[in-house]
CSV table of C-alpha atoms in Angstrom, one decimal:
chain,number,residue,atom,x,y,z
Z,1,MET,CA,-7.9,-25.5,-65.8
Z,2,ARG,CA,-4.2,-25.8,-66.4
Z,3,VAL,CA,-2.1,-23.4,-64.0
Z,4,TRP,CA,1.4,-24.4,-65.7
Z,5,SER,CA,4.1,-25.0,-63.5
Z,6,LEU,CA,6.7,-24.3,-66.2
Z,7,HIS,CA,8.2,-21.2,-66.6
Z,8,PRO,CA,6.1,-18.5,-68.6
Z,9,ARG,CA,8.2,-17.6,-70.9
Z,10,TYR,CA,7.4,-21.2,-72.7
Z,11,LEU,CA,3.8,-20.4,-73.3
Z,12,ASP,CA,2.8,-18.8,-76.8
Z,13,ALA,CA,0.5,-16.1,-76.7
Z,14,SER,CA,-2.5,-18.3,-76.5
Z,15,GLY,CA,-1.0,-20.2,-73.7
Z,16,LEU,CA,-0.1,-17.0,-71.5
Z,17,VAL,CA,-3.7,-15.6,-71.8
Z,18,ALA,CA,-5.4,-18.9,-71.0
Z,19,CYS,CA,-2.8,-19.3,-68.0
Z,20,TRP,CA,-3.5,-16.0,-66.7
Z,21,ARG,CA,-7.4,-16.5,-67.2
Z,22,GLU,CA,-7.5,-20.0,-65.6
Z,23,THR,CA,-5.2,-18.8,-62.6
Z,24,LEU,CA,-7.6,-15.7,-61.9
Z,25,LEU,CA,-10.3,-18.3,-61.8
Z,26,ALA,CA,-8.4,-20.4,-59.4
Z,27,GLN,CA,-7.8,-17.2,-57.6
Z,28,LYS,CA,-11.6,-16.9,-57.2
Z,29,VAL,CA,-12.0,-20.3,-55.6
Z,30,LEU,CA,-9.5,-19.8,-53.3
Z,31,ARG,CA,-10.7,-16.8,-52.2
Z,32,GLY,CA,-14.5,-18.7,-51.7
Z,33,LEU,CA,-16.0,-16.5,-54.6
Z,34,THR,CA,-17.2,-19.2,-56.9
Z,35,ARG,CA,-19.1,-22.4,-56.2
Z,36,GLY,CA,-17.5,-24.4,-59.6
Z,37,TYR,CA,-14.1,-26.0,-59.4
Z,38,THR,CA,-13.8,-26.2,-56.1
Z,39,LYS,CA,-12.7,-29.7,-56.2
Z,40,HIS,CA,-10.3,-29.3,-59.1
Z,41,PRO,CA,-7.3,-31.2,-58.3
Z,42,GLN,CA,-4.7,-28.6,-59.2
Z,43,LEU,CA,-6.0,-26.3,-56.4
Z,44,GLN,CA,-4.6,-28.9,-53.8
Z,45,ARG,CA,-0.7,-27.7,-53.9
Z,46,TRP,CA,-1.9,-23.8,-53.3
Z,47,ARG,CA,-4.6,-24.8,-50.4
Z,48,GLU,CA,-1.2,-26.9,-48.9
Z,49,GLN,CA,0.2,-23.1,-48.9
Z,50,ALA,CA,0.3,-21.5,-45.4
Z,51,GLU,CA,-1.1,-18.1,-47.6
Z,52,PRO,CA,-2.9,-19.7,-50.6
Z,53,VAL,CA,-4.3,-16.4,-52.2
Z,54,GLU,CA,-1.2,-14.6,-51.7
Z,55,ALA,CA,0.8,-17.6,-53.3
Z,56,ILE,CA,-1.7,-17.4,-56.4
Z,57,GLY,CA,-1.3,-13.6,-56.4
Z,58,ALA,CA,2.6,-14.1,-56.6
Z,59,TYR,CA,2.0,-16.8,-59.4
Z,60,LEU,CA,0.0,-14.0,-61.2
Z,61,HIS,CA,2.5,-11.7,-60.5
Z,62,PHE,CA,5.4,-13.5,-62.6
Z,63,LEU,CA,2.9,-14.0,-65.0
Z,64,HIS,CA,2.0,-10.4,-65.4
Z,65,ALA,CA,5.8,-9.8,-65.5
Z,66,GLU,CA,6.0,-12.1,-68.5
Z,67,ALA,CA,3.0,-10.7,-70.4
Z,68,THR,CA,4.3,-7.0,-69.8
Z,69,ALA,CA,7.8,-7.9,-71.2
Z,70,ARG,CA,6.1,-9.4,-74.5
Z,71,GLY,CA,3.6,-6.0,-74.8
Z,72,TYR,CA,0.8,-7.3,-73.5
Z,73,ARG,CA,-1.6,-5.6,-71.0
Z,74,PHE,CA,-2.6,-7.7,-68.5
Z,75,ASP,CA,-4.8,-6.0,-65.9
Z,76,ALA,CA,-2.4,-6.4,-62.6
Z,77,SER,CA,-5.6,-5.0,-60.6
Z,78,ARG,CA,-7.3,-8.2,-61.0
Z,79,ILE,CA,-4.4,-9.7,-58.8
Z,80,ALA,CA,-6.5,-10.1,-55.3
Z,81,VAL,CA,-3.4,-10.0,-53.1
Z,82,PRO,CA,-0.6,-9.0,-54.9
Z,83,PRO,CA,3.2,-9.9,-53.6
Z,84,THR,CA,4.6,-6.9,-51.5
Z,85,ASN,CA,7.9,-8.5,-52.1
Z,86,PRO,CA,8.0,-10.5,-55.0
Z,87,ASP,CA,11.5,-12.0,-54.6
Z,88,ARG,CA,10.1,-13.5,-51.4
Z,89,TRP,CA,8.2,-16.2,-53.4
Z,90,LEU,CA,11.1,-17.0,-55.7
Z,91,GLY,CA,11.2,-20.8,-55.6
Z,92,VAL,CA,9.0,-21.2,-52.2
Z,93,MET,CA,6.7,-24.2,-53.8
Z,94,SER,CA,8.0,-27.3,-55.0
Z,95,VAL,CA,7.5,-29.2,-58.4
Z,96,SER,CA,8.5,-32.3,-59.3
Z,97,GLU,CA,11.3,-33.0,-62.1
Z,98,GLY,CA,8.3,-35.8,-63.2
Z,99,GLN,CA,5.8,-33.2,-63.4
Z,100,LEU,CA,7.7,-30.7,-65.2
Z,101,ALA,CA,8.8,-33.3,-67.8
Z,102,LEU,CA,5.0,-34.5,-68.5
Z,103,GLU,CA,4.0,-30.6,-68.6
Z,104,ARG,CA,6.8,-29.9,-71.1
Z,105,GLU,CA,5.4,-32.7,-73.2
Z,106,HIS,CA,1.9,-31.5,-72.9
Z,107,LEU,CA,2.8,-28.0,-73.8
Z,108,ARG,CA,5.1,-29.3,-76.6
Z,109,ALA,CA,1.9,-31.3,-78.2
Z,110,LYS,CA,0.0,-28.0,-77.8
Z,111,LEU,CA,2.6,-25.7,-79.2
Z,112,GLU,CA,3.0,-28.1,-82.5
Z,113,ALA,CA,-0.2,-28.0,-83.2
Z,114,ARG,CA,-0.9,-24.5,-82.9
Z,115,SER,CA,2.0,-22.4,-82.6
Z,116,PRO,CA,5.0,-24.3,-83.9
Z,117,GLU,CA,7.2,-21.0,-84.3
Z,118,ALA,CA,7.2,-21.0,-80.4
Z,119,LEU,CA,8.8,-24.7,-80.1
Z,120,PRO,CA,12.2,-23.5,-80.3
Z,121,ARG,CA,11.9,-21.7,-76.5
Z,122,LEU,CA,10.8,-25.1,-75.2
Z,123,ASP,CA,14.0,-26.4,-73.7
Z,124,ASP,CA,15.0,-30.1,-73.4
Z,125,VAL,CA,14.7,-29.7,-69.4
Z,126,ALA,CA,12.1,-26.8,-69.0
Z,127,LEU,CA,12.7,-24.4,-66.5
Z,128,PRO,CA,9.9,-23.9,-63.7
Z,129,HIS,CA,7.6,-20.9,-62.9
Z,130,PRO,CA,9.5,-18.7,-60.8
Z,131,LEU,CA,7.5,-19.5,-57.6
Z,132,PHE,CA,8.7,-23.2,-58.1
Z,133,ALA,CA,12.0,-24.9,-57.3
Z,134,SER,CA,12.5,-28.3,-59.0
Z,135,VAL,CA,12.9,-31.6,-57.0
Z,136,PRO,CA,13.5,-34.9,-57.8
Z,137,GLY,CA,10.2,-36.8,-57.9
Z,138,ARG,CA,7.4,-38.4,-59.9
Z,139,VAL,CA,4.4,-36.8,-61.5
Z,140,ALA,CA,2.2,-34.9,-59.0
Z,141,ALA,CA,-0.5,-36.7,-57.5
Z,142,TRP,CA,-3.0,-34.3,-58.2
Z,143,GLU,CA,-2.0,-34.4,-62.0
Z,144,ARG,CA,-4.7,-36.0,-64.3
Z,145,ALA,CA,-2.3,-37.4,-66.5
């Protein structure tokens, strides 16, 4: 499972679809609707939120917006708790610069292998997903580096 901390604009088509599907799975886990993946380390940061299902719904909202801007048709009705005010969620979760750097390099390797035409979109200092605010720090403790 990879729920990217990076802005979805950096993802190629395969990455965007995979992130959507994996985040829907994470949403299902957070709602208690599956027995698999319940101990997945990436879910820690969502569980730390006061409203984990709403937070992941906001994350999905921004993924959906990126997909729509690219002409893809992701089913927004799959978002269990869509945000009534998406702007309220801008930058509410923190992500360390170290985590962003690790994910940027991880994504760079994936793009080199499957979508080299998408590499120019990947900035040297990648922006976080709109839900996250970048803060100084190392790779997250939950990351399996």
